Coordinates of N, CA and C in Angstrom, one line a residue:
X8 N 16.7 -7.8 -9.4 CA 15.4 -7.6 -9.8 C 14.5 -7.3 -8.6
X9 N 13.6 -6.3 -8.2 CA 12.7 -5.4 -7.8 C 11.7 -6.2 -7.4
X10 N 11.2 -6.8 -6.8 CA 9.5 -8.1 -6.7 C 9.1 -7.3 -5.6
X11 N 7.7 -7.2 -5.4 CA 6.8 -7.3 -4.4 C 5.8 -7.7 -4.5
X12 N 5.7 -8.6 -3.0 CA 4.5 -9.5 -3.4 C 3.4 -9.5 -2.1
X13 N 2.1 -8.9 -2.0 CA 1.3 -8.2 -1.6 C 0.3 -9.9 -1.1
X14 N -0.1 -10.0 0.3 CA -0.9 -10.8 0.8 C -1.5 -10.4 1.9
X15 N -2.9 -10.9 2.1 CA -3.5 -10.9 3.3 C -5.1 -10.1 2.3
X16 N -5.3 -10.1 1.3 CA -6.4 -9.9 1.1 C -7.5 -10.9 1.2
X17 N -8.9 -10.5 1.1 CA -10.2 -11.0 1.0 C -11.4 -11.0 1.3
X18 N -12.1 -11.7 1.7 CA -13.7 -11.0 1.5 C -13.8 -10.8 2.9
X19 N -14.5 -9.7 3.7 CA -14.5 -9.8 4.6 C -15.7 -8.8 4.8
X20 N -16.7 -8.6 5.8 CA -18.2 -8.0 6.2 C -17.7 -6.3 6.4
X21 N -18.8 -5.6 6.3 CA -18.6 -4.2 6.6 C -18.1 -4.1 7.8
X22 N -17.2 -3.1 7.8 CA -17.0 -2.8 9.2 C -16.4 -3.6 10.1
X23 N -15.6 -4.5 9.3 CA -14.5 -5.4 9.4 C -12.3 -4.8 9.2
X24 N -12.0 -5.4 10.1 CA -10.9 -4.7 9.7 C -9.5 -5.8 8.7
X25 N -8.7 -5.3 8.2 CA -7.5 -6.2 7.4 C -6.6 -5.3 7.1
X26 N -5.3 -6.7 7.5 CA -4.5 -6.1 7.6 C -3.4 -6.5 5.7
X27 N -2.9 -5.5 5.2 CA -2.5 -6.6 3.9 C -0.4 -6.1 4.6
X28 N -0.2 -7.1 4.2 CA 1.9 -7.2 4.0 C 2.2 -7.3 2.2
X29 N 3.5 -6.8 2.0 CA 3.7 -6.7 1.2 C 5.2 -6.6 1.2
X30 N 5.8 -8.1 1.2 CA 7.2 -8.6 1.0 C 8.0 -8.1 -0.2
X31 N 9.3 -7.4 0.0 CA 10.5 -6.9 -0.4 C 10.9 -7.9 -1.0
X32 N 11.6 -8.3 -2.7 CA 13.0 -8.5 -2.3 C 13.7 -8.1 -3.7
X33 N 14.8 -8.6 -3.4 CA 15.9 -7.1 -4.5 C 16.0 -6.1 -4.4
X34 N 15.8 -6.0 -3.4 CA 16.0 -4.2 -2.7 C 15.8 -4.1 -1.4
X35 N 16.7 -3.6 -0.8 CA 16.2 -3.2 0.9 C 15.4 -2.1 0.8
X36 N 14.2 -2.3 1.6 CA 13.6 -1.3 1.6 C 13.6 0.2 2.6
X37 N 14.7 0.0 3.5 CA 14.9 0.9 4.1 C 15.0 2.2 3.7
X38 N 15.9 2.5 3.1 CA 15.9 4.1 2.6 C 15.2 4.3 1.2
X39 N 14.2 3.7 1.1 CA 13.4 3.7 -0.1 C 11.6 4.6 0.9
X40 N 11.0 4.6 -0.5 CA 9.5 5.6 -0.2 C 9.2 4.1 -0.7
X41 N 7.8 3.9 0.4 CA 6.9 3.0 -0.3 C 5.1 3.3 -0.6
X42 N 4.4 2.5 -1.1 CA 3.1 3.4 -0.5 C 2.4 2.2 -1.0
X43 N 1.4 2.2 -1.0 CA -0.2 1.2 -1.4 C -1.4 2.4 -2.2
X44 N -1.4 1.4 -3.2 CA -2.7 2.3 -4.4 C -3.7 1.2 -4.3
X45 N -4.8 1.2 -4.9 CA -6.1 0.6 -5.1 C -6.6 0.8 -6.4
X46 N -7.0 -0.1 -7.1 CA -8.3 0.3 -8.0 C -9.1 -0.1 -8.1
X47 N -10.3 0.0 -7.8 CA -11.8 -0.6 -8.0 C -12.3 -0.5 -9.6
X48 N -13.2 -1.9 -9.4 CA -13.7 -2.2 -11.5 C -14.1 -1.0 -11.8
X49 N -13.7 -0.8 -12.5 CA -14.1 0.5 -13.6 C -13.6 1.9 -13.2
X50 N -12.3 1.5 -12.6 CA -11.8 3.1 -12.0 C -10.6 3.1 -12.6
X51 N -10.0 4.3 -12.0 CA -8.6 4.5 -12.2 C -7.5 3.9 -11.2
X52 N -6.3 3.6 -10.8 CA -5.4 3.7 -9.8 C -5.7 4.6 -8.6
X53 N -5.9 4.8 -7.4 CA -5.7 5.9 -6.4 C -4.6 5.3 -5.4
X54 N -4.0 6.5 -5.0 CA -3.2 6.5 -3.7 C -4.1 5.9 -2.5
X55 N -3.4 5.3 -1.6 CA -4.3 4.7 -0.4 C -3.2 5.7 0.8
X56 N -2.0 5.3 0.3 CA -1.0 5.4 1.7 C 0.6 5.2 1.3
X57 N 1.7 6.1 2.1 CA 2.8 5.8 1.8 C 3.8 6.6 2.7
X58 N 4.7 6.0 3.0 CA 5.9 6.3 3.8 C 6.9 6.4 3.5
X59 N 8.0 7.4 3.8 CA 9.0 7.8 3.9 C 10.1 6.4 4.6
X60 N 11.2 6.9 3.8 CA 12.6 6.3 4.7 C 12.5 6.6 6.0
X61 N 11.8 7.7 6.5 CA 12.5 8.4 7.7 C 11.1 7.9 8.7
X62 N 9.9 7.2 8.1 CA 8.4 6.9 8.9 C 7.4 8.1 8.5
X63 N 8.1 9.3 8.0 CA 6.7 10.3 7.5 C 5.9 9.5 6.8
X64 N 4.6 9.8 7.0 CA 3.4 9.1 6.3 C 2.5 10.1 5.7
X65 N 1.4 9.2 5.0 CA 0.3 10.1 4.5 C -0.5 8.9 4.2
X66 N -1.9 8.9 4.7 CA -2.9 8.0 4.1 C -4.5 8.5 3.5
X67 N -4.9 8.1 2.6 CA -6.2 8.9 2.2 C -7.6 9.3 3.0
X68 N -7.5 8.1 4.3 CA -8.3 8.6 5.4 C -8.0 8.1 6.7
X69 N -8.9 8.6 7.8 CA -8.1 8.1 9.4 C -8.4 6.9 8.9
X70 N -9.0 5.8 8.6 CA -9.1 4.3 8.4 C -8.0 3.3 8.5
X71 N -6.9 4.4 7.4 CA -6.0 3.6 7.2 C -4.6 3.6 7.5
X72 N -4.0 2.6 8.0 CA -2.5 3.0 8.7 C -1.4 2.4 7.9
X73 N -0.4 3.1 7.6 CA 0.5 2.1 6.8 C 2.4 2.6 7.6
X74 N 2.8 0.8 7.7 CA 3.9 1.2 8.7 C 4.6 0.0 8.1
X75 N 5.7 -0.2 8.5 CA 7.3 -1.1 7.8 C 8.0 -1.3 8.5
X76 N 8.6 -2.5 8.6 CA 9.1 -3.6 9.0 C 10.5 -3.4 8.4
X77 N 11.3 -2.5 9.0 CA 12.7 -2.9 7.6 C 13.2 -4.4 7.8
X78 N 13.3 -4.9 9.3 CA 13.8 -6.2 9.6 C 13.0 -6.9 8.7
X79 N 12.1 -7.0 8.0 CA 11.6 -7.7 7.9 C 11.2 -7.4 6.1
X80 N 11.9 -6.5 5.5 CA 11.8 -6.2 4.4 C 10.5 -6.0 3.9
X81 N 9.3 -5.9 4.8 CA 8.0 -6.0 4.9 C 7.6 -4.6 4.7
X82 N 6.6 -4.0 4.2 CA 5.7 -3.1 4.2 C 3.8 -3.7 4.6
X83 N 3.5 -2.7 5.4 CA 1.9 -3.2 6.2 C 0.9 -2.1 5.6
X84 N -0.5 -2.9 5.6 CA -1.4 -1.6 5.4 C -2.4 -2.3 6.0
X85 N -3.0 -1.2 7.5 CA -3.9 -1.7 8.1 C -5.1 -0.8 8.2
X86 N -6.2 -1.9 8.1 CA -7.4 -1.1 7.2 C -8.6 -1.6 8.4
X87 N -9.1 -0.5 8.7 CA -10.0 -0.5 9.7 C -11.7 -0.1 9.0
X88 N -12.6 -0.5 9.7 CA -14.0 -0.1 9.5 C -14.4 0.0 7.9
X89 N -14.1 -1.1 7.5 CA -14.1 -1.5 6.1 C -15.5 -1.2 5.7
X90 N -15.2 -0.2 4.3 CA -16.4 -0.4 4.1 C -16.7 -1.0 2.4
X91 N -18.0 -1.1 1.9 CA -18.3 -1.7 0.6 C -17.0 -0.6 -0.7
X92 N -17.0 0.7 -0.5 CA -16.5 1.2 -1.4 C -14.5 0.9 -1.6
X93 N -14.2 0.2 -0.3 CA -13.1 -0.1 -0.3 C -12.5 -1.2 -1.1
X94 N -13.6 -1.8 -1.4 CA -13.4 -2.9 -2.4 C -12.6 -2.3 -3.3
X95 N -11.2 -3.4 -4.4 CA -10.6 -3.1 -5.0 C -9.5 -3.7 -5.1
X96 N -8.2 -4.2 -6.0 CA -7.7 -4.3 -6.1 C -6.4 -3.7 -5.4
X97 N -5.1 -4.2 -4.4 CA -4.8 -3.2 -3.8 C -3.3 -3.3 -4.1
X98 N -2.4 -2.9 -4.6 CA -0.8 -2.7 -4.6 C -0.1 -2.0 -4.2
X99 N 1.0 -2.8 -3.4 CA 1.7 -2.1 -3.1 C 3.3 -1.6 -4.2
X100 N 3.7 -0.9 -3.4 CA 5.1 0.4 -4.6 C 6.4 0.3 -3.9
X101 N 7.3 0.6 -4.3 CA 8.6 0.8 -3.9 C 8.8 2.3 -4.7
X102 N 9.4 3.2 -3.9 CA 10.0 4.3 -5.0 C 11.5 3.9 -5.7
X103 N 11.7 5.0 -6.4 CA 12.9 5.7 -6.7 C 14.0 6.2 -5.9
X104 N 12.9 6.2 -4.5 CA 14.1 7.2 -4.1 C 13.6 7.4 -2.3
X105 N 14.6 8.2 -1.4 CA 13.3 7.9 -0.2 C 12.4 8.6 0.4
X106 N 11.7 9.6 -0.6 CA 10.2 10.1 -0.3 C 9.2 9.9 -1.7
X107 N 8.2 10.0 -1.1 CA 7.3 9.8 -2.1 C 6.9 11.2 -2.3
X108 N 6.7 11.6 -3.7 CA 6.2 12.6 -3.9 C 4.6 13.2 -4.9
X109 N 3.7 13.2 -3.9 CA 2.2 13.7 -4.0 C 2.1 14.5 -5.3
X110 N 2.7 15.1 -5.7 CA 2.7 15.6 -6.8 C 3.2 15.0 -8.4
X111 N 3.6 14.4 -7.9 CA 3.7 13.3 -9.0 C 2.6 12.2 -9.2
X112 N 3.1 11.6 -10.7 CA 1.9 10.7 -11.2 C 2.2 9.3 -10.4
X113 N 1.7 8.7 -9.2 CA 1.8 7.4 -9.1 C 2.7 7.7 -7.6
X114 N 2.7 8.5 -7.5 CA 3.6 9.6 -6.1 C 5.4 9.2 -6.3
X115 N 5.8 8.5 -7.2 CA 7.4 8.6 -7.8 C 8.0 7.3 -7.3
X116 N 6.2 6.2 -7.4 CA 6.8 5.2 -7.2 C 7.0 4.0 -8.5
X117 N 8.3 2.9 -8.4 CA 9.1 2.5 -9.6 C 8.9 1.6 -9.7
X118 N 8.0 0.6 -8.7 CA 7.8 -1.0 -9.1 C 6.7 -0.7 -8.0
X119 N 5.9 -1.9 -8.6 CA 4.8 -2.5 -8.1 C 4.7 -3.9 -8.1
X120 N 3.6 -4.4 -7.2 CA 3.5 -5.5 -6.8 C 2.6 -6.1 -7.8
X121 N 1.8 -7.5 -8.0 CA 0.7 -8.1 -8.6 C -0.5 -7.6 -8.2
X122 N -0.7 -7.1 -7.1 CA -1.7 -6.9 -6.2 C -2.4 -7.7 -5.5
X123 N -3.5 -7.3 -4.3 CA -4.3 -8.4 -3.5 C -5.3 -7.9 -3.8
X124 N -6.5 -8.6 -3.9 CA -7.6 -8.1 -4.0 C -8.4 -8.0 -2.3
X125 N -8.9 -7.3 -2.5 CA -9.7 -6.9 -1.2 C -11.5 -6.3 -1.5
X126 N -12.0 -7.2 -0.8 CA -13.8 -7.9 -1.2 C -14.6 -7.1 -0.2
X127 N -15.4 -5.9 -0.3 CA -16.0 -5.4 1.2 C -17.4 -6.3 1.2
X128 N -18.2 -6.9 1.3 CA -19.6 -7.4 1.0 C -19.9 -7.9 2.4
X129 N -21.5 -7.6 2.5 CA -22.4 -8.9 3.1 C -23.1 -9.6 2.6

């Protein structure tokens, strides 16, 4: 069984940075695609960020960096110059398979995490 479990969220001032982890287990995540989505109250799901088996990435702005730890069965998403609209609910994914694919619904990813929430405010 597939778990991921998403920490390091919380309230933190504009223009503050955070970093969230998001622990593996029942699956190595090595040759797997991972990525991080978001949803803010009253929105839909969005892509934030996701990587490849091989380290290719993609993130939805320079803000944010997302990188993995295989030793460590860990997935990272580090979030710089935080602002109010970043607020949201944040999860991480495991694929199917080892790329993610943008054209797909959810980018072809097969499990998700509970999520962390993440608070932008002053």
């Amino acid at each position: 069984q597939v778990q991921l479990e998403e920490s390091g969220g919380g309230l933190v001032q504009p223009g503050a940075s955070l970093r969230l982890s998001c622990a593996a287990s029942g699956r190595t995540i090595t040759t797997y695609a991972m990525g991080w989505f978001r949803q803010a109250p009253g929105k839909e799901r969005e892509f934030v960020a996701a990587i490849n088996w091989d380290g290719g990435r993609d993130s939805v702005n320079g803000r944010f960096g997302i990188w993995r730890d295989n030793s460590l069965n860990t997935l990272y998403l580090q979030m710089h110059n935080l602002k109010p609209e970043d607020t949201a609910v944040y999860y991480c994914a495991i694929g199917g398979s080892s790329a993610y694919y943008p054209g797909e619904v959810d980018y072809g990813m097969e499990y998700w995490g509970k999520g962390t929430l993440v608070t932008v405010s002053s």
